[in-house]
mmCIF file of C-alpha atoms and ligand atoms in Angstrom:
data_model
loop_
_atom_site.group_PDB
_atom_site.id
_atom_site.type_symbol
_atom_site.label_atom_id
_atom_site.label_comp_id
_atom_site.label_asym_id
_atom_site.label_seq_id
_atom_site.Cartn_x
_atom_site.Cartn_y
_atom_site.Cartn_z
ATOM 1 C CA UNK S 573 -0.015 -0.155 -0.192
ATOM 2 C CA UNK S 574 1.271 3.317 -0.463
ATOM 3 C CA UNK S 575 0.617 6.224 2.058
ATOM 4 C CA UNK S 576 -0.002 9.908 0.746
ATOM 5 C CA UNK S 577 -0.084 12.256 3.338
ATOM 6 C CA UNK S 578 0.109 10.253 6.198
ATOM 7 C CA UNK S 579 1.795 10.334 10.090
ATOM 8 C CA UNK S 580 4.203 7.726 10.032
ATOM 9 C CA UNK S 581 2.483 5.588 13.120
ATOM 10 C CA UNK S 582 -0.916 5.455 12.198
ATOM 11 C CA UNK S 583 0.810 4.140 8.607
ATOM 12 C CA UNK S 584 3.376 1.202 10.468
ATOM 13 C CA UNK S 585 0.240 0.534 13.260
ATOM 14 C CA UNK S 586 -1.706 0.015 9.965
ATOM 15 C CA UNK S 587 1.129 -1.691 7.531
ATOM 16 C CA UNK S 588 2.053 -3.864 10.879
ATOM 17 C CA UNK S 589 -1.665 -4.344 12.179
ATOM 18 C CA UNK S 590 0.157 -3.003 15.509
ATOM 19 C CA UNK S 591 -1.374 -1.138 18.413
ATOM 20 C CA UNK S 592 0.000 1.800 18.833
ATOM 21 C CA UNK S 593 1.804 0.798 22.120
ATOM 22 C CA UNK S 594 4.256 -1.435 20.192
ATOM 23 C CA UNK S 595 4.659 1.405 17.224
ATOM 24 C CA UNK S 596 5.821 3.736 20.144
ATOM 25 C CA UNK S 597 8.161 0.830 21.185
ATOM 26 C CA UNK S 598 10.209 0.215 17.331
ATOM 27 C CA UNK S 599 10.482 4.046 17.282
ATOM 28 C CA UNK S 600 11.696 4.625 20.520
ATOM 29 C CA UNK S 601 14.132 1.786 20.116
ATOM 30 C CA UNK S 602 15.179 3.086 16.750
ATOM 31 C CA UNK S 603 14.115 0.439 14.886
ATOM 32 C CA UNK S 604 12.076 2.485 12.512
ATOM 33 C CA UNK S 605 14.078 4.352 9.327
ATOM 34 C CA UNK S 606 12.279 6.983 6.689
ATOM 35 C CA UNK S 607 14.993 7.442 4.043
ATOM 36 C CA UNK S 608 17.662 6.179 5.062
ATOM 37 C CA UNK S 609 17.289 7.760 8.599
ATOM 38 C CA UNK S 610 16.576 6.847 12.048
ATOM 39 C CA UNK S 611 13.326 8.511 12.585
ATOM 40 C CA UNK S 612 11.661 8.972 16.950
ATOM 41 C CA UNK S 613 9.045 10.919 15.712
ATOM 42 C CA UNK S 614 6.082 9.253 15.118
ATOM 43 C CA UNK S 615 4.025 12.259 14.062
ATOM 44 C CA UNK S 616 6.270 12.419 11.314
ATOM 45 C CA UNK S 617 4.502 13.727 8.314
ATOM 46 C CA UNK S 618 4.988 10.615 5.370
ATOM 47 C CA UNK S 619 4.419 10.634 1.620
ATOM 48 C CA UNK S 620 3.894 7.909 -0.952
ATOM 49 C CA UNK S 621 7.531 8.552 -1.939
ATOM 50 C CA UNK S 622 9.260 7.874 1.723
ATOM 51 C CA UNK S 623 11.285 5.072 2.220
ATOM 52 C CA UNK S 624 10.145 3.428 4.817
ATOM 53 C CA UNK S 625 11.752 0.654 6.722
ATOM 54 C CA UNK S 626 10.976 -1.656 10.059
ATOM 55 C CA UNK S 627 13.606 -3.804 11.361
ATOM 56 C CA UNK S 628 15.160 -4.438 7.955
ATOM 57 C CA UNK S 629 11.524 -5.054 6.677
ATOM 58 C CA UNK S 630 10.815 -2.595 3.755
ATOM 59 C CA UNK S 631 7.138 -1.625 4.241
ATOM 60 C CA UNK S 632 7.291 1.614 1.417
ATOM 61 C CA UNK S 633 9.979 2.243 -1.406
ATOM 62 C CA UNK S 634 8.072 3.707 -4.119
ATOM 63 C CA UNK S 635 10.669 5.983 -6.864
ATOM 64 C CA UNK S 636 8.637 9.393 -8.237
ATOM 65 C CA UNK S 637 8.934 8.970 -12.515
ATOM 66 C CA UNK S 638 8.740 12.093 -14.475
ATOM 67 C CA UNK S 639 8.941 11.374 -18.412
ATOM 68 C CA UNK S 640 8.787 13.751 -21.476
ATOM 69 C CA UNK S 641 7.796 11.801 -24.237
ATOM 70 C CA UNK S 642 7.467 13.618 -27.843
ATOM 71 C CA UNK S 643 3.871 12.449 -28.824
ATOM 72 C CA UNK S 644 3.277 11.514 -32.145
ATOM 73 C CA UNK S 645 0.097 11.390 -34.673
ATOM 74 C CA UNK S 646 -1.971 8.420 -34.247
ATOM 75 C CA UNK S 647 -1.583 7.195 -30.335
ATOM 76 C CA UNK S 648 -3.686 6.943 -27.391
ATOM 77 C CA UNK S 649 -3.210 9.424 -24.388
ATOM 78 C CA UNK S 650 -4.093 6.809 -22.418
ATOM 79 C CA UNK S 651 -2.726 4.486 -20.248
ATOM 80 C CA UNK S 652 -3.755 0.875 -21.285
ATOM 81 C CA UNK S 653 -6.524 0.925 -25.253
ATOM 82 C CA UNK S 654 -8.178 -2.071 -26.976
ATOM 83 C CA UNK S 655 -7.662 -0.693 -30.534
ATOM 84 C CA UNK S 656 -4.724 1.668 -30.606
ATOM 85 C CA UNK S 657 -1.104 2.011 -29.312
ATOM 86 C CA UNK S 658 -0.616 4.235 -26.653
ATOM 87 C CA UNK S 659 1.639 6.783 -25.083
ATOM 88 C CA UNK S 660 2.965 4.160 -22.439
ATOM 89 C CA UNK S 661 3.293 1.304 -25.055
ATOM 90 C CA UNK S 662 5.956 4.282 -26.723
ATOM 91 C CA UNK S 663 8.173 4.303 -23.440
ATOM 92 C CA UNK S 664 8.992 0.153 -24.115
ATOM 93 C CA UNK S 665 9.631 -2.389 -21.668
ATOM 94 C CA UNK S 666 9.959 -1.539 -18.190
ATOM 95 C CA UNK S 667 7.696 -1.387 -14.901
ATOM 96 C CA UNK S 668 5.349 2.019 -16.308
ATOM 97 C CA UNK S 669 2.048 0.344 -14.309
ATOM 98 C CA UNK S 670 1.853 3.615 -11.727
ATOM 99 C CA UNK S 671 2.631 6.219 -14.371
ATOM 100 C CA UNK S 672 -0.331 8.592 -15.551
ATOM 101 C CA UNK S 673 -0.591 11.089 -17.638
ATOM 102 C CA UNK S 674 -0.195 14.785 -17.009
ATOM 103 C CA UNK S 675 -2.382 16.701 -19.547
ATOM 104 C CA UNK S 676 -3.644 14.770 -22.348
ATOM 105 C CA UNK S 677 -3.482 15.082 -25.980
ATOM 106 C CA UNK S 678 -5.784 14.368 -28.316
ATOM 107 C CA UNK S 679 -5.331 11.309 -30.640
ATOM 108 C CA UNK S 680 -4.122 13.812 -33.846
ATOM 109 C CA UNK S 681 -1.966 16.323 -31.842
ATOM 110 C CA UNK S 682 1.825 15.844 -31.355
ATOM 111 C CA UNK S 683 4.558 16.933 -29.476
ATOM 112 C CA UNK S 684 5.279 17.498 -25.514
ATOM 113 C CA UNK S 685 3.181 14.915 -23.372
ATOM 114 C CA UNK S 686 4.502 14.290 -19.578
ATOM 115 C CA UNK S 687 3.609 11.315 -17.540
ATOM 116 C CA UNK S 688 4.355 10.462 -13.772
ATOM 117 C CA UNK S 689 3.625 8.563 -10.769
ATOM 118 C CA UNK S 690 3.297 11.410 -8.731
ATOM 119 C CA UNK S 691 0.187 12.511 -8.306
ATOM 120 C CA UNK S 692 0.419 15.674 -6.356
ATOM 121 C CA UNK S 693 2.522 17.363 -8.853
ATOM 122 C CA UNK S 694 0.201 16.374 -11.904
ATOM 123 C CA UNK S 695 -2.370 18.258 -10.236
ATOM 124 C CA UNK S 696 -0.308 21.002 -9.654
ATOM 125 C CA UNK S 697 0.176 21.144 -13.023
ATOM 126 C CA UNK S 698 -3.302 20.617 -14.061
ATOM 127 C CA UNK S 699 -4.727 23.445 -11.480
ATOM 128 C CA UNK S 700 -5.980 26.645 -13.227
ATOM 129 C CA UNK S 701 -4.954 28.444 -10.134
ATOM 130 C CA UNK S 702 -1.653 27.989 -10.627
ATOM 131 C CA UNK S 703 -1.331 29.519 -13.541
ATOM 132 C CA UNK S 704 1.089 26.910 -15.678
ATOM 133 C CA UNK S 705 0.404 27.687 -19.092
ATOM 134 C CA UNK S 706 0.468 25.443 -22.244
ATOM 135 C CA UNK S 707 1.935 25.922 -25.427
ATOM 136 C CA UNK S 708 1.150 24.920 -28.835
ATOM 137 C CA UNK S 709 2.097 25.477 -32.406
ATOM 138 C CA UNK S 710 -1.492 25.196 -34.449
ATOM 139 C CA UNK S 711 -2.067 25.136 -38.460
ATOM 140 C CA UNK S 712 -5.480 25.597 -39.573
ATOM 141 C CA UNK S 713 -7.414 25.813 -42.951
ATOM 142 C CA UNK S 714 -8.501 28.990 -43.163
ATOM 143 C CA UNK S 715 -6.635 32.341 -43.134
ATOM 144 C CA UNK S 716 -5.855 34.316 -39.334
ATOM 145 C CA UNK S 717 -6.578 37.701 -38.459
ATOM 146 C CA UNK S 718 -6.938 39.972 -35.646
ATOM 147 C CA UNK S 719 -10.042 38.708 -34.973
ATOM 148 C CA UNK S 720 -9.088 35.560 -33.579
ATOM 149 C CA UNK S 721 -6.378 37.371 -31.409
ATOM 150 C CA UNK S 722 -9.530 39.530 -29.335
ATOM 151 C CA UNK S 723 -11.451 36.919 -29.203
ATOM 152 C CA UNK S 724 -9.493 34.056 -27.202
ATOM 153 C CA UNK S 725 -7.948 37.347 -25.185
ATOM 154 C CA UNK S 726 -11.402 37.811 -23.987
ATOM 155 C CA UNK S 727 -12.847 34.201 -23.479
ATOM 156 C CA UNK S 728 -14.904 32.045 -25.139
ATOM 157 C CA UNK S 729 -18.248 30.903 -23.671
ATOM 158 C CA UNK S 730 -18.486 27.314 -23.642
ATOM 159 C CA UNK S 731 -22.334 26.095 -23.544
ATOM 160 C CA UNK S 732 -21.291 22.826 -22.584
ATOM 161 C CA UNK S 733 -19.432 23.717 -19.547
ATOM 162 C CA UNK S 734 -21.483 26.870 -18.740
ATOM 163 C CA UNK S 735 -17.933 28.867 -18.477
ATOM 164 C CA UNK S 736 -16.020 31.500 -20.216
ATOM 165 C CA UNK S 737 -12.554 30.169 -21.554
ATOM 166 C CA UNK S 738 -9.466 32.427 -19.314
ATOM 167 C CA UNK S 739 -7.939 34.653 -21.738
ATOM 168 C CA UNK S 740 -5.452 32.974 -24.133
ATOM 169 C CA UNK S 741 -2.793 34.537 -26.003
ATOM 170 C CA UNK S 742 -2.675 33.827 -29.788
ATOM 171 C CA UNK S 743 0.748 34.840 -32.058
ATOM 172 C CA UNK S 744 -0.376 34.407 -35.377
ATOM 173 C CA UNK S 745 2.900 33.085 -37.766
ATOM 174 C CA UNK S 746 1.724 32.843 -40.938
ATOM 175 C CA UNK S 747 -2.405 33.013 -42.101
ATOM 176 C CA UNK S 748 -2.427 29.766 -41.410
ATOM 177 C CA UNK S 749 -0.232 28.891 -38.584
ATOM 178 C CA UNK S 750 -0.303 30.283 -34.473
ATOM 179 C CA UNK S 751 1.173 29.627 -31.082
ATOM 180 C CA UNK S 752 -1.293 29.738 -28.543
ATOM 181 C CA UNK S 753 -0.812 29.877 -24.884
ATOM 182 C CA UNK S 754 -3.717 28.040 -22.673
ATOM 183 C CA UNK S 755 -3.317 28.040 -19.190
ATOM 184 C CA UNK S 756 -6.485 25.458 -18.664
ATOM 185 C CA UNK S 757 -6.902 22.243 -20.664
ATOM 186 C CA UNK S 758 -10.599 21.814 -21.400
ATOM 187 C CA UNK S 759 -12.051 18.591 -23.423
ATOM 188 C CA UNK S 760 -10.479 19.578 -27.556
ATOM 189 C CA UNK S 761 -10.415 23.423 -26.074
ATOM 190 C CA UNK S 762 -8.157 24.744 -29.115
ATOM 191 C CA UNK S 763 -10.042 22.561 -32.033
ATOM 192 C CA UNK S 764 -13.633 24.300 -30.129
ATOM 193 C CA UNK S 765 -11.778 27.862 -30.020
ATOM 194 C CA UNK S 766 -10.952 27.393 -33.698
ATOM 195 C CA UNK S 767 -14.192 26.218 -34.400
ATOM 196 C CA UNK S 768 -15.954 29.491 -33.184
ATOM 197 C CA UNK S 769 -14.927 31.064 -36.596
ATOM 198 C CA UNK S 770 -15.228 27.449 -38.623
ATOM 199 C CA UNK S 771 -11.986 27.329 -39.194
ATOM 200 C CA UNK S 772 -10.713 23.475 -39.060
ATOM 201 C CA UNK S 773 -7.209 22.460 -36.893
ATOM 202 C CA UNK S 774 -5.098 20.779 -39.537
ATOM 203 C CA UNK S 775 -2.549 20.335 -37.213
ATOM 204 C CA UNK S 776 -1.696 20.579 -33.341
ATOM 205 C CA UNK S 777 1.470 19.929 -31.755
ATOM 206 C CA UNK S 778 2.635 21.036 -28.086
ATOM 207 C CA UNK S 779 5.755 23.144 -27.608
ATOM 208 C CA UNK S 780 5.723 23.827 -23.730
ATOM 209 C CA UNK S 781 4.296 23.313 -20.349
ATOM 210 C CA UNK S 782 5.087 26.081 -18.276
ATOM 211 C CA UNK S 783 8.862 26.682 -18.065
ATOM 212 C CA UNK S 784 9.549 23.000 -19.946
ATOM 213 C CA UNK S 785 9.850 23.119 -23.177
ATOM 214 C CA UNK S 786 9.597 19.705 -25.677
ATOM 215 C CA UNK S 787 13.686 19.251 -26.541
ATOM 216 C CA UNK S 788 14.623 20.079 -30.240
ATOM 217 C CA UNK S 789 16.473 16.443 -30.178
ATOM 218 C CA UNK S 790 14.037 14.252 -29.202
ATOM 219 C CA UNK S 791 13.061 12.646 -32.057
ATOM 220 C CA UNK S 792 9.062 11.576 -31.986
ATOM 221 C CA UNK S 793 7.956 8.999 -29.676
ATOM 222 C CA UNK S 794 10.917 9.157 -27.956
ATOM 223 C CA UNK S 795 11.225 9.746 -24.163
ATOM 224 C CA UNK S 796 13.868 10.883 -21.353
ATOM 225 C CA UNK S 797 13.464 11.579 -18.431
ATOM 226 C CA UNK S 798 13.208 14.731 -16.491
ATOM 227 C CA UNK S 799 15.572 16.171 -14.091
ATOM 228 C CA UNK S 800 14.911 17.084 -10.124
ATOM 229 C CA UNK S 801 15.997 20.559 -11.109
ATOM 230 C CA UNK S 802 12.997 20.265 -13.986
ATOM 231 C CA UNK S 803 10.531 18.818 -11.855
ATOM 232 C CA UNK S 804 11.079 21.362 -9.319
ATOM 233 C CA UNK S 805 10.935 24.171 -11.848
ATOM 234 C CA UNK S 806 7.165 22.974 -12.702
ATOM 235 C CA UNK S 807 6.743 24.053 -8.894
ATOM 236 C CA UNK S 808 7.757 27.701 -8.845
ATOM 237 C CA UNK S 809 6.487 28.452 -12.163
ATOM 238 C CA UNK S 810 3.467 31.162 -12.820
ATOM 239 C CA UNK S 811 2.937 32.734 -15.990
HETATM 240 N N1 URA O 609 -6.920 21.187 -27.015
HETATM 241 C C1 URA O 609 -7.044 20.608 -28.409
HETATM 242 O O1 URA O 609 -8.451 20.605 -29.158
HETATM 243 N N2 URA O 609 -6.526 19.413 -28.280
HETATM 244 C C2 URA O 609 -5.780 19.067 -28.088
HETATM 245 O O2 URA O 609 -5.028 17.926 -27.762
HETATM 246 C C3 URA O 609 -4.857 19.632 -26.849
HETATM 247 C C4 URA O 609 -5.625 21.065 -26.771
#
């Protein structure tokens, strides 16, 4: 079992099915280690990635994982799919069972996709109040103009959810291409925004999430682990 945020003594009690008195004795005798340090304080708050050993018995030893993938077209942003290849299939052999996707991309969208087993990190990224921007390159069917820039920065009302989209910055690159910055991720959001202008999205590529840009030398279908610094930078970033 994994401990989310929990008190150390309660976690040990549950794991070993011991009375509180016995847990206190283990702690007092220095028989409990958290992240390789002897801990006597049962009130210590641990999380799912704390390594916990009691008398040489490992109770929890999960390593946090953070992966950047360059998603190609025609792959599902899911961990399992009965029909199609998934982004997890692209990671190849290894134990990926505990990974989830931090911000999906549609079947035909490409670019930066993040996978992790750290639920707190992915929730932080997804939460609109943290203002983590997502930058996309978009190619559309009909020519763009300033009306799009204004409408996107004012926000569009989505009747289905009953919400107005947060201000989004659109930078027109040429008649058919633009870069767009969003700080939320509603279902098919970009396609629906251009849909207001009856303009079809032909290609959509995610370039960056917050301070993390897709590596230019990471080929489609390839992935790499994030560095500790990259993981931490996400939590200290806001637009
Ligand atoms: N908006 C979309 O419409 N599709 C994506 O994949 C991402 C954002």
